[in-house]
Tab-separated table of C-alpha atoms in Angstrom:
chain	number	residue	atom	x	y	z
A	1329	MET	CA	-9.579	8.879	-19.322
A	1330	LEU	CA	-11.198	10.997	-16.052
A	1331	ASP	CA	-9.939	7.735	-13.843
A	1332	PHE	CA	-5.849	7.898	-15.689
A	1333	LEU	CA	-5.671	12.124	-14.870
A	1334	TRP	CA	-6.951	11.254	-11.707
A	1335	ASN	CA	-4.905	8.680	-10.414
A	1336	LEU	CA	-2.124	10.271	-12.379
A	1337	GLY	CA	-3.134	13.192	-10.390
A	1338	SER	CA	-3.445	11.724	-6.677
A	1339	PHE	CA	0.607	10.172	-7.605
A	1340	ILE	CA	2.062	12.883	-7.647
A	1341	VAL	CA	1.047	14.713	-5.306
A	1342	ALA	CA	1.831	12.008	-3.001
A	1343	LEU	CA	5.522	11.698	-5.008
A	1344	GLY	CA	6.059	15.254	-4.344
A	1345	LEU	CA	5.226	15.339	-1.096
A	1346	LEU	CA	7.403	12.407	-0.077
A	1347	ILE	CA	10.209	13.614	-2.168
A	1348	THR	CA	10.666	16.188	-0.555
A	1349	ALA	CA	10.248	15.200	2.635
A	1350	HIS	CA	13.012	12.128	1.411
A	1351	GLU	CA	15.201	15.454	0.573
A	1352	TYR	CA	14.778	17.710	3.258
A	1353	GLY	CA	16.436	15.156	5.821
A	1354	HIS	CA	19.236	15.377	3.985
A	1355	PHE	CA	19.310	19.084	3.799
A	1356	TYR	CA	18.042	20.050	7.262
A	1357	VAL	CA	20.829	17.492	8.473
A	1358	ALA	CA	23.520	18.607	6.384
A	1359	ARG	CA	23.108	22.544	7.040
A	1360	ARG	CA	22.531	21.511	10.480
A	1361	CYS	CA	26.363	20.149	9.663
A	1362	GLY	CA	27.563	23.253	8.410
A	1363	VAL	CA	27.688	22.081	4.741
A	1364	LYS	CA	26.958	24.462	1.217
A	1365	VAL	CA	23.824	22.917	-0.030
A	1366	GLU	CA	23.998	24.362	-3.580
A	1367	ARG	CA	21.261	23.202	-4.699
A	1368	PHE	CA	17.858	21.380	-3.579
A	1369	SER	CA	15.933	19.961	-6.505
A	1370	ILE	CA	12.286	18.440	-6.606
A	1371	GLY	CA	11.884	16.310	-9.730
A	1372	PHE	CA	14.790	15.431	-12.370
A	1373	GLY	CA	15.329	17.061	-15.388
A	1374	LYS	CA	14.178	21.081	-17.010
A	1375	ALA	CA	13.648	23.459	-14.518
A	1376	ILE	CA	10.161	25.051	-14.300
A	1377	TRP	CA	10.268	26.711	-11.302
A	1378	ARG	CA	13.462	27.828	-9.556
A	1379	ARG	CA	14.425	30.553	-6.875
A	1380	VAL	CA	17.647	31.356	-4.861
A	1381	GLY	CA	17.742	31.695	-1.405
A	1382	LYS	CA	19.631	33.217	1.193
A	1383	ASP	CA	20.624	30.859	1.759
A	1384	GLY	CA	23.116	31.312	-0.971
A	1385	THR	CA	21.049	27.855	-2.128
A	1386	GLU	CA	19.022	27.142	-5.647
A	1387	TYR	CA	15.565	25.577	-5.251
A	1388	VAL	CA	13.753	23.829	-8.129
A	1389	LEU	CA	11.285	22.055	-9.293
A	1390	ALA	CA	11.609	20.247	-13.036
A	1391	MET	CA	9.998	18.929	-15.446
A	1392	ILE	CA	10.410	14.679	-13.587
A	1393	PRO	CA	7.870	13.989	-10.872
A	1394	LEU	CA	10.450	10.462	-10.134
A	1395	GLY	CA	12.364	12.370	-6.659
A	1396	GLY	CA	14.871	14.664	-5.794
A	1397	TYR	CA	18.239	15.731	-5.622
A	1398	VAL	CA	20.558	17.904	-2.533
A	1399	LYS	CA	23.549	18.860	-4.032
A	1400	MET	CA	26.458	19.914	-1.880
A	1401	LEU	CA	29.428	21.280	-1.762
A	1402	ASP	CA	32.037	18.512	-2.464
A	1403	GLU	CA	35.133	18.304	-3.369
A	1404	ARG	CA	35.139	15.169	-4.593
A	1405	VAL	CA	32.300	16.336	-7.119
A	1406	GLU	CA	34.004	19.965	-8.292
A	1407	ASP	CA	37.180	22.135	-7.933
A	1408	VAL	CA	35.619	24.387	-4.621
A	1409	PRO	CA	37.198	27.386	-3.136
A	1410	ASP	CA	39.830	26.883	0.146
A	1411	GLU	CA	37.559	29.799	1.575
A	1412	LEU	CA	34.487	27.144	1.260
A	1413	LYS	CA	36.783	23.929	1.276
A	1414	ASP	CA	35.442	23.937	5.434
A	1415	GLN	CA	31.663	24.059	4.361
A	1416	ALA	CA	32.416	20.947	1.706
A	1417	PHE	CA	30.409	17.531	3.091
A	1418	ASN	CA	33.905	15.127	2.328
A	1419	ARG	CA	34.953	17.090	4.967
A	1420	LYS	CA	32.763	16.904	7.289
A	1421	THR	CA	33.577	13.671	10.313
A	1422	VAL	CA	32.297	10.536	9.042
A	1423	TRP	CA	29.457	11.055	11.451
A	1424	GLN	CA	28.146	13.103	10.594
A	1425	ARG	CA	28.151	12.224	6.919
A	1426	ILE	CA	26.614	9.325	8.609
A	1427	ALA	CA	23.781	11.368	10.189
A	1428	ILE	CA	23.452	13.651	6.945
A	1429	VAL	CA	22.810	10.773	4.942
A	1430	ALA	CA	20.728	8.844	6.954
A	1431	ALA	CA	18.290	11.972	7.508
A	1432	GLY	CA	16.422	10.990	4.138
A	1433	PRO	CA	14.949	7.841	5.484
A	1434	ILE	CA	14.524	8.922	8.600
A	1435	ALA	CA	12.309	11.581	7.262
A	1436	ASN	CA	10.490	9.341	5.534
A	1437	PHE	CA	9.136	7.140	8.621
A	1438	ILE	CA	8.903	10.714	10.671
A	1439	PHE	CA	6.739	12.045	7.213
A	1440	ALA	CA	4.751	9.007	7.982
A	1441	ILE	CA	3.787	9.243	11.974
A	1442	VAL	CA	2.793	12.647	11.461
A	1443	ALA	CA	0.369	11.325	7.626
A	1444	LEU	CA	-0.948	8.366	10.498
A	1445	TYR	CA	-1.356	11.136	13.566
A	1446	PHE	CA	-3.773	13.327	11.615
A	1447	MET	CA	-5.250	9.558	9.713
A	1448	TYR	CA	-6.246	9.153	13.780
A	1449	LEU	CA	-6.738	12.266	14.728
A	1450	ILE	CA	-10.143	13.074	11.952
A	1451	GLY	CA	-10.420	9.840	12.871
A	1452	VAL	CA	-11.483	6.270	10.164
A	1453	PRO	CA	-14.570	4.487	9.643
A	1454	SER	CA	-13.744	0.749	10.166
A	1455	LEU	CA	-15.206	-2.665	10.553
A	1456	LYS	CA	-14.689	-4.168	13.139
A	1457	PRO	CA	-13.001	-8.363	12.396
A	1458	VAL	CA	-15.699	-10.213	11.881
A	1459	ILE	CA	-15.871	-13.866	10.549
A	1460	THR	CA	-18.812	-16.144	9.791
A	1461	SER	CA	-17.490	-19.477	9.100
A	1462	THR	CA	-14.388	-21.288	7.519
A	1463	THR	CA	-13.022	-23.022	4.224
A	1464	PRO	CA	-12.929	-26.249	4.182
A	1465	GLY	CA	-9.626	-27.989	2.504
A	1466	THR	CA	-7.105	-24.420	4.953
A	1467	ALA	CA	-5.453	-23.981	7.140
A	1468	ALA	CA	-8.748	-22.708	9.497
A	1469	ALA	CA	-10.661	-25.651	8.596
A	1470	GLN	CA	-9.969	-26.863	12.150
A	1471	ILE	CA	-11.774	-24.014	14.239
A	1472	GLN	CA	-15.377	-24.079	14.004
A	1473	ILE	CA	-17.494	-21.938	14.286
A	1474	THR	CA	-21.381	-21.443	15.403
A	1475	GLU	CA	-21.673	-18.237	15.865
A	1476	PRO	CA	-20.333	-14.350	13.919
A	1477	MET	CA	-16.387	-14.361	16.280
A	1478	GLN	CA	-14.500	-11.413	16.155
A	1479	ILE	CA	-10.329	-11.845	15.571
A	1480	THR	CA	-9.025	-10.208	18.608
A	1481	ALA	CA	-5.382	-11.114	17.661
A	1482	ILE	CA	-3.241	-12.591	14.610
A	1483	SER	CA	-0.669	-13.794	16.931
A	1484	GLY	CA	-0.912	-12.284	20.368
A	1485	GLN	CA	-0.600	-8.400	17.581
A	1486	ALA	CA	-4.027	-6.522	18.539
A	1487	VAL	CA	-6.338	-5.583	15.651
A	1488	ARG	CA	-9.079	-3.959	15.632
A	1489	ASN	CA	-10.408	-3.757	12.036
A	1490	TRP	CA	-10.113	-5.990	8.796
A	1491	GLU	CA	-6.828	-3.133	8.072
A	1492	GLU	CA	-4.783	-4.465	10.716
A	1493	VAL	CA	-5.637	-8.467	10.018
A	1494	ASN	CA	-4.454	-8.734	6.626
A	1495	LEU	CA	-1.293	-6.779	7.802
A	1496	ALA	CA	-0.669	-8.899	10.714
A	1497	LEU	CA	-0.947	-12.054	7.999
A	1498	VAL	CA	1.329	-10.884	5.766
A	1499	GLY	CA	4.331	-10.361	8.292
A	1500	HIS	CA	3.278	-14.073	8.731
A	1501	ILE	CA	3.250	-15.491	4.874
A	1502	GLY	CA	6.266	-17.908	4.961
A	1503	ASP	CA	5.536	-19.234	7.931
A	1504	GLU	CA	5.034	-22.248	9.272
A	1505	SER	CA	1.760	-21.913	12.670
A	1506	LEU	CA	0.061	-18.434	12.754
A	1507	SER	CA	-1.564	-17.866	16.338
A	1508	VAL	CA	-6.049	-16.386	15.899
A	1509	SER	CA	-7.518	-15.159	18.968
A	1510	LEU	CA	-11.128	-14.869	18.602
A	1511	THR	CA	-13.788	-13.564	20.381
A	1512	PRO	CA	-17.897	-14.796	20.497
A	1513	LEU	CA	-20.429	-12.176	19.542
A	1514	ASN	CA	-24.024	-12.740	20.488
A	1515	GLY	CA	-26.279	-12.568	17.591
A	1516	LEU	CA	-23.503	-9.243	16.702
A	1517	GLN	CA	-25.156	-7.664	19.918
A	1518	GLY	CA	-22.409	-7.148	22.668
A	1519	LEU	CA	-18.667	-9.314	22.900
A	1520	ASP	CA	-19.080	-11.932	25.003
A	1521	SER	CA	-16.555	-12.068	27.655
A	1522	SER	CA	-14.535	-15.819	27.045
A	1523	ALA	CA	-11.584	-15.676	24.483
A	1524	ARG	CA	-10.437	-19.024	22.706
A	1525	SER	CA	-7.169	-19.265	20.902
A	1526	TYR	CA	-6.321	-22.183	17.195
A	1527	THR	CA	-2.356	-22.716	15.919
A	1528	LEU	CA	-2.647	-23.372	12.306
A	1529	ASP	CA	-0.452	-24.873	9.821
A	1530	THR	CA	0.204	-21.979	7.416
A	1531	ARG	CA	3.361	-24.345	5.463
A	1532	ASN	CA	1.137	-25.233	2.772
A	1533	TRP	CA	-0.682	-21.848	2.919
A	1534	ARG	CA	-0.027	-20.648	-0.976
A	1535	PHE	CA	-2.270	-17.651	-2.012
A	1536	ASP	CA	-1.746	-15.337	-5.305
A	1537	PRO	CA	-2.601	-11.410	-4.054
A	1538	GLU	CA	-3.704	-10.593	-7.417
A	1539	LYS	CA	-6.466	-13.108	-6.881
A	1540	GLU	CA	-7.771	-13.191	-3.616
A	1541	SER	CA	-6.465	-12.314	-0.135
A	1542	PRO	CA	-4.694	-12.910	2.632
A	1543	ILE	CA	-7.174	-13.711	4.814
A	1544	THR	CA	-9.528	-15.608	2.421
A	1545	ALA	CA	-6.706	-16.828	1.102
A	1546	LEU	CA	-6.036	-18.248	4.643
A	1547	GLY	CA	-9.700	-19.738	4.795
A	1548	LEU	CA	-11.691	-17.090	6.672
A	1549	GLY	CA	-14.807	-16.404	6.107
A	1550	ILE	CA	-15.960	-12.947	6.592
A	1551	TYR	CA	-19.982	-11.482	7.692
A	1552	ARG	CA	-20.727	-9.431	5.541
A	1553	PRO	CA	-24.159	-8.778	5.510
A	1554	GLU	CA	-27.330	-9.713	3.325
A	1555	ILE	CA	-27.830	-8.867	-0.686
A	1556	VAL	CA	-30.705	-7.967	-1.514
A	1557	PRO	CA	-31.212	-9.098	-5.367
A	1558	THR	CA	-32.916	-5.454	-6.267
A	1559	ILE	CA	-30.034	-3.371	-8.733
A	1560	ALA	CA	-28.481	-0.761	-7.246
A	1561	ALA	CA	-26.528	0.485	-10.405
A	1562	ILE	CA	-25.436	-0.685	-13.419
A	1563	SER	CA	-22.388	-0.053	-15.200
A	1564	PRO	CA	-21.925	2.661	-18.743
A	1565	ASP	CA	-21.505	1.185	-21.368
A	1566	SER	CA	-22.315	-2.834	-20.042
A	1567	ALA	CA	-24.739	-5.036	-20.905
A	1568	ALA	CA	-26.992	-4.206	-18.583
A	1569	ALA	CA	-27.304	-1.152	-19.922
A	1570	ASN	CA	-28.038	-1.387	-23.261
A	1571	SER	CA	-31.229	-3.907	-22.422
A	1572	GLU	CA	-34.707	-2.803	-20.172
A	1573	LEU	CA	-32.779	-3.341	-16.869
A	1574	LYS	CA	-33.233	-0.119	-15.104
A	1575	VAL	CA	-31.618	0.715	-11.284
A	1576	GLY	CA	-34.154	-0.450	-8.538
A	1577	ASP	CA	-35.838	-3.366	-10.393
A	1578	THR	CA	-35.730	-6.673	-7.593
A	1579	LEU	CA	-34.548	-10.392	-9.775
A	1580	VAL	CA	-37.350	-12.398	-9.673
A	1581	ALA	CA	-36.284	-15.038	-11.592
A	1582	ILE	CA	-33.488	-15.926	-14.065
A	1583	ASN	CA	-34.061	-18.284	-16.891
A	1584	GLY	CA	-37.239	-19.061	-15.549
A	1585	LYS	CA	-35.945	-20.621	-12.186
A	1586	ASN	CA	-36.517	-17.795	-8.908
A	1587	TYR	CA	-34.251	-16.207	-7.739
A	1588	THR	CA	-31.989	-18.914	-4.280
A	1589	ASP	CA	-29.538	-15.876	-3.711
A	1590	TRP	CA	-26.595	-13.938	-5.233
A	1591	GLN	CA	-23.881	-16.151	-5.775
A	1592	ALA	CA	-25.052	-18.202	-7.642
A	1593	PHE	CA	-26.905	-16.530	-10.047
A	1594	VAL	CA	-23.400	-14.989	-10.733
A	1595	ASP	CA	-22.609	-18.347	-11.635
A	1596	ILE	CA	-25.043	-18.196	-14.631
A	1597	ILE	CA	-24.283	-15.464	-15.906
A	1598	GLN	CA	-21.048	-15.799	-15.777
A	1599	HIS	CA	-21.437	-18.794	-17.753
A	1600	SER	CA	-23.668	-16.966	-19.839
A	1601	ALA	CA	-20.936	-15.274	-22.389
A	1602	ASN	CA	-22.174	-13.919	-25.301
A	1603	VAL	CA	-25.181	-16.229	-24.999
A	1604	PRO	CA	-28.913	-14.564	-24.228
A	1605	VAL	CA	-30.548	-15.105	-20.652
A	1606	SER	CA	-33.865	-13.881	-19.176
A	1607	LEU	CA	-34.847	-12.291	-16.058
A	1608	THR	CA	-37.615	-12.072	-14.807
A	1609	VAL	CA	-38.023	-8.274	-12.655
A	1610	ARG	CA	-40.503	-6.689	-10.453
A	1611	ARG	CA	-40.653	-2.916	-11.127
A	1612	ASN	CA	-43.386	-1.175	-8.949
A	1613	GLY	CA	-45.212	-3.900	-8.166
A	1614	GLU	CA	-45.470	-5.490	-11.461
A	1615	GLN	CA	-43.707	-8.716	-12.687
A	1616	PHE	CA	-42.355	-8.891	-16.750
A	1617	ASN	CA	-39.161	-10.364	-18.417
A	1618	VAL	CA	-36.319	-8.206	-20.134
A	1619	ALA	CA	-33.949	-10.496	-22.113
A	1620	VAL	CA	-30.376	-9.422	-21.842
A	1621	THR	CA	-27.224	-11.107	-23.233
A	1622	PRO	CA	-24.147	-10.328	-20.841
A	1623	LEU	CA	-20.843	-9.519	-22.533
A	1624	SER	CA	-17.627	-11.429	-22.502
A	1625	SER	CA	-14.655	-10.544	-20.426
A	1626	LYS	CA	-12.119	-13.095	-18.898
A	1627	ASN	CA	-11.333	-13.306	-15.203
A	1628	ALA	CA	-7.432	-13.412	-13.916
A	1629	ASP	CA	-7.324	-16.263	-15.331
A	1630	GLY	CA	-7.222	-15.631	-18.629
A	1631	GLN	CA	-10.547	-17.590	-19.084
A	1632	GLU	CA	-13.915	-16.263	-20.132
A	1633	ILE	CA	-16.328	-15.561	-18.475
A	1634	GLY	CA	-19.868	-13.634	-18.923
A	1635	MET	CA	-20.901	-10.345	-17.513
A	1636	LEU	CA	-24.614	-8.929	-16.998
A	1637	GLY	CA	-23.302	-4.688	-15.365
A	1638	VAL	CA	-25.157	-4.487	-12.985
A	1639	SER	CA	-25.091	-4.068	-8.414
A	1640	PRO	CA	-27.508	-5.702	-6.281
A	1641	THR	CA	-28.460	-3.181	-2.987
A	1642	GLN	CA	-26.809	-4.309	0.494
A	1643	ALA	CA	-28.601	-4.377	3.908
A	1644	PRO	CA	-26.595	-1.886	6.356
A	1645	TRP	CA	-24.198	-3.281	8.286
A	1646	PRO	CA	-25.182	-3.539	11.987
A	1647	ASP	CA	-24.126	-0.435	13.961
A	1648	ASN	CA	-22.050	-2.483	16.758
A	1649	MET	CA	-20.036	-3.645	13.494
A	1650	ARG	CA	-19.466	0.058	12.893
A	1651	LEU	CA	-15.798	1.238	13.793
A	1652	GLN	CA	-14.758	4.533	14.225
A	1653	LEU	CA	-10.703	4.831	14.924
A	1654	GLU	CA	-10.593	8.715	16.126
A	1655	TYR	CA	-8.133	9.291	19.333
A	1656	GLY	CA	-6.856	13.002	20.753
A	1657	PRO	CA	-4.328	15.114	20.219
A	1658	ILE	CA	-2.070	13.032	22.791
A	1659	ASP	CA	-2.852	9.061	21.727
A	1660	SER	CA	-3.911	10.002	17.804
A	1661	PHE	CA	0.667	10.410	17.780
A	1662	GLY	CA	1.481	6.711	20.415
A	1663	ILE	CA	-0.984	4.956	17.729
A	1664	ALA	CA	0.951	6.321	14.678
A	1665	ALA	CA	4.120	5.590	15.851
A	1666	ASP	CA	3.234	1.840	16.470
A	1667	LYS	CA	0.973	1.542	13.380
A	1668	THR	CA	4.345	3.373	11.494
A	1669	TRP	CA	7.294	0.474	13.356
A	1670	GLN	CA	5.233	-2.314	13.051
A	1671	LEU	CA	4.777	-0.992	8.745
A	1672	VAL	CA	8.370	-0.825	8.810
A	1673	ALA	CA	8.507	-4.505	10.888
A	1674	VAL	CA	6.788	-5.881	8.493
A	1675	SER	CA	8.311	-4.159	4.935
A	1676	PHE	CA	11.463	-5.428	6.271
A	1677	LYS	CA	9.797	-8.507	6.645
A	1678	MET	CA	8.965	-8.856	3.452
A	1679	ILE	CA	12.066	-7.887	1.718
A	1680	GLY	CA	14.023	-11.176	4.096
A	1681	LYS	CA	11.167	-13.649	2.363
A	1682	LEU	CA	11.155	-11.516	-0.963
A	1683	PHE	CA	15.255	-13.453	-0.679
A	1684	THR	CA	14.273	-16.639	0.629
A	1685	GLY	CA	11.548	-17.403	-2.010
A	1686	ASP	CA	8.939	-17.245	0.438
A	1687	VAL	CA	7.054	-13.952	-1.527
A	1688	SER	CA	7.481	-14.011	-4.972
A	1689	VAL	CA	9.030	-11.248	-7.189
A	1690	LYS	CA	4.959	-10.799	-9.337
A	1691	ASN	CA	4.266	-8.574	-5.801
A	1692	LEU	CA	6.571	-6.636	-6.643
A	1693	SER	CA	4.784	-3.297	-7.886
A	1694	GLY	CA	5.824	-0.539	-9.943
A	1695	PRO	CA	4.968	3.754	-10.090
A	1696	ILE	CA	2.326	2.517	-11.528
A	1697	SER	CA	0.654	-0.037	-9.759
A	1698	ILE	CA	1.194	3.058	-7.296
A	1699	ALA	CA	-0.289	5.343	-9.101
A	1700	GLN	CA	-3.436	3.908	-8.686
A	1701	GLY	CA	-3.502	2.942	-5.064
A	1702	ALA	CA	-2.801	6.935	-5.011
A	1703	GLY	CA	-5.155	7.359	-7.233
A	1704	SER	CA	-7.919	4.805	-5.152
A	1705	SER	CA	-7.248	5.581	-1.645
A	1706	ALA	CA	-7.689	9.374	-2.353
A	1707	ASN	CA	-10.183	8.408	-4.261
A	1708	TYR	CA	-11.537	7.632	-1.121
A	1709	GLY	CA	-11.112	10.261	0.647
A	1710	LEU	CA	-8.317	12.625	2.828
A	1711	VAL	CA	-8.192	9.353	6.349
A	1712	TYR	CA	-7.465	7.135	3.509
A	1713	PHE	CA	-5.099	9.328	1.106
A	1714	LEU	CA	-3.022	9.946	3.791
A	1715	GLY	CA	-2.517	5.936	5.548
A	1716	PHE	CA	-1.760	4.937	1.601
A	1717	LEU	CA	1.246	7.485	1.852
A	1718	ALA	CA	2.533	6.918	5.373
A	1719	LEU	CA	2.450	3.460	4.520
A	1720	ILE	CA	4.308	4.403	0.209
A	1721	SER	CA	6.484	7.303	2.740
A	1722	VAL	CA	7.818	3.672	4.835
A	1723	ASN	CA	8.255	1.080	1.833
A	1724	LEU	CA	10.355	4.533	0.063
A	1725	GLY	CA	12.838	4.886	3.672
A	1726	ILE	CA	13.341	1.109	4.425
A	1727	ILE	CA	14.155	0.476	0.125
A	1728	ASN	CA	16.655	3.828	0.163
A	1729	LEU	CA	18.277	1.375	3.366
A	1730	LEU	CA	19.078	-0.775	1.369
A	1731	PRO	CA	22.826	-1.777	1.166
A	1732	LEU	CA	22.928	-0.893	-2.692
A	1733	PRO	CA	25.679	1.856	-3.171
A	1734	VAL	CA	23.388	3.925	-5.701
A	1735	LEU	CA	20.815	3.614	-2.028
A	1736	ASP	CA	21.629	5.981	0.799
A	1737	GLY	CA	22.042	2.586	2.558
A	1738	GLY	CA	25.255	2.023	-0.105
A	1739	HIS	CA	26.472	4.838	0.996
A	1740	LEU	CA	26.098	3.965	4.642
A	1741	LEU	CA	28.055	0.953	4.413
A	1742	TYR	CA	30.976	2.363	3.108
A	1743	TYR	CA	30.717	4.308	6.135
A	1744	PHE	CA	30.640	1.725	8.592
A	1745	ILE	CA	33.767	0.442	7.363
A	1746	GLU	CA	35.825	3.413	7.177
A	1747	VAL	CA	33.922	3.991	10.787
A	1748	ILE	CA	35.344	0.804	10.942
A	1749	THR	CA	38.593	0.583	9.675
A	1750	GLY	CA	39.629	4.105	10.133
A	1751	LYS	CA	40.197	4.826	6.621
A	1752	PRO	CA	37.136	5.636	3.670
A	1753	VAL	CA	36.868	3.202	1.044
A	1754	PRO	CA	38.761	3.100	-2.465
A	1755	GLU	CA	37.510	5.167	-4.689
A	1756	LYS	CA	37.409	2.148	-7.562
A	1757	VAL	CA	36.022	-0.304	-4.905
A	1758	GLN	CA	33.134	2.141	-4.587
A	1759	GLU	CA	32.591	3.122	-8.061
A	1760	ILE	CA	32.660	0.081	-8.598
A	1761	GLY	CA	30.133	-0.877	-6.388
A	1762	PHE	CA	28.038	2.005	-7.912
A	1763	ARG	CA	27.895	-0.319	-11.358
A	1764	PHE	CA	26.986	-3.017	-8.816
A	1765	GLY	CA	24.608	-1.805	-7.561
A	1766	ALA	CA	22.872	0.620	-10.272
A	1767	ALA	CA	22.428	-2.618	-11.346
A	1768	ILE	CA	20.453	-4.909	-9.581
A	1769	LEU	CA	18.301	-1.802	-8.374
A	1770	LEU	CA	17.580	-1.667	-12.127
A	1771	MET	CA	16.058	-5.141	-12.428
A	1772	LEU	CA	14.446	-4.793	-9.650
A	1773	MET	CA	12.865	-1.943	-10.951
A	1774	SER	CA	12.016	-3.334	-14.662
A	1775	ILE	CA	11.174	-6.744	-13.013
A	1776	ALA	CA	7.827	-3.587	-10.943
A	1777	LEU	CA	7.045	-1.595	-14.411
A	1778	PHE	CA	6.059	-5.845	-15.922
A	1779	ASN	CA	4.410	-6.617	-13.497
A	1780	ASP	CA	2.729	-3.177	-13.412
A	1781	PHE	CA	1.918	-4.048	-16.935
A	1782	ALA	CA	1.163	-7.933	-16.144
A	1783	ARG	CA	-1.539	-5.945	-13.622
A	1784	LEU	CA	-2.843	-3.653	-16.086
């Protein structure tokens, strides 16, 4: 319940900020173009707070925080007194109307730059993208790893941490090939001056984002510190919580066989759903056996597996593997603008590949997934929440630029047709377009919601 409330609260804060930025873009430019704004609303439905400003605009905070709107004086919607007609939206030039409509998505892109600016100003704790192996039979299998190597670029795009590697790889989904640049590490102590580049055949590169990342699907083995078989945490209401196991116990053996590595231990537990197992543990220098029965659960494929509910202790990351992405007041702006451009480019690529079939509609996410993302990022800290806000803001701006008549992009399409033809698109054609756009948008929203519930 607490997780639900945290996710909901984070979602409302995130969406409120993004909607405010978007609608303020419309509002600001409309006012600068001499259009009278009657209402500036964040949310839909019944107003829970309202105030009329000195400028005559009614500012509203409504109950349903799933959108917002800026109501402008418009003769196509209502009768306008003669003395106010020059302040009506429809009386403005086509280029002024284009500026007003485009200002919303542009404000989202500006918001992303601001969020990323403060993120880099504060500093983002990161890890260098180091690999220690490749998986046979995958696209990366041709890379021969004899020592830890750091990924420095993906298809010429420099990368500094795993988040940037992930973003770069996502942009290549559906491509026939991509290149990976690696720099050897000497015992994880210092970078070697030599670099190697590999061109990978990705025609058969497929993966389910719900089950694995593009990094592991490509076949890159991520460096991880050694796992120590000492219990670091026990999940509430788990099989371990209902046994004699305690945090700090060290695993020695399972079913009489000596402990070898954590993955082998996990495999035994997963194949022992509702089957008692005997664990030999060491506590305070003493060794004894603990009987425990792993609870039955379902994995991502719907298969029954056993769950014990313990986490091991992980050795600390080497200091030279840690990375603090922190910049000064001037450099942060350039880095933030560049990162926003990368997010825009990748988002447009993904939309294009969605229509070509290279990316499945199963990847679409709705409000539930966004709420979970908001809660998770906020849980990790302010810098991660700022990064999440930037990502969602970019996506909100791009979605609104799609040429669907119910969105800003649809209105822009009509206005650019007006620029070319010299006359407005007929009202009847616009009405048909609005219905068509609403149907497509409803279909996409339905698919996204279905995916959300399927993930749950």
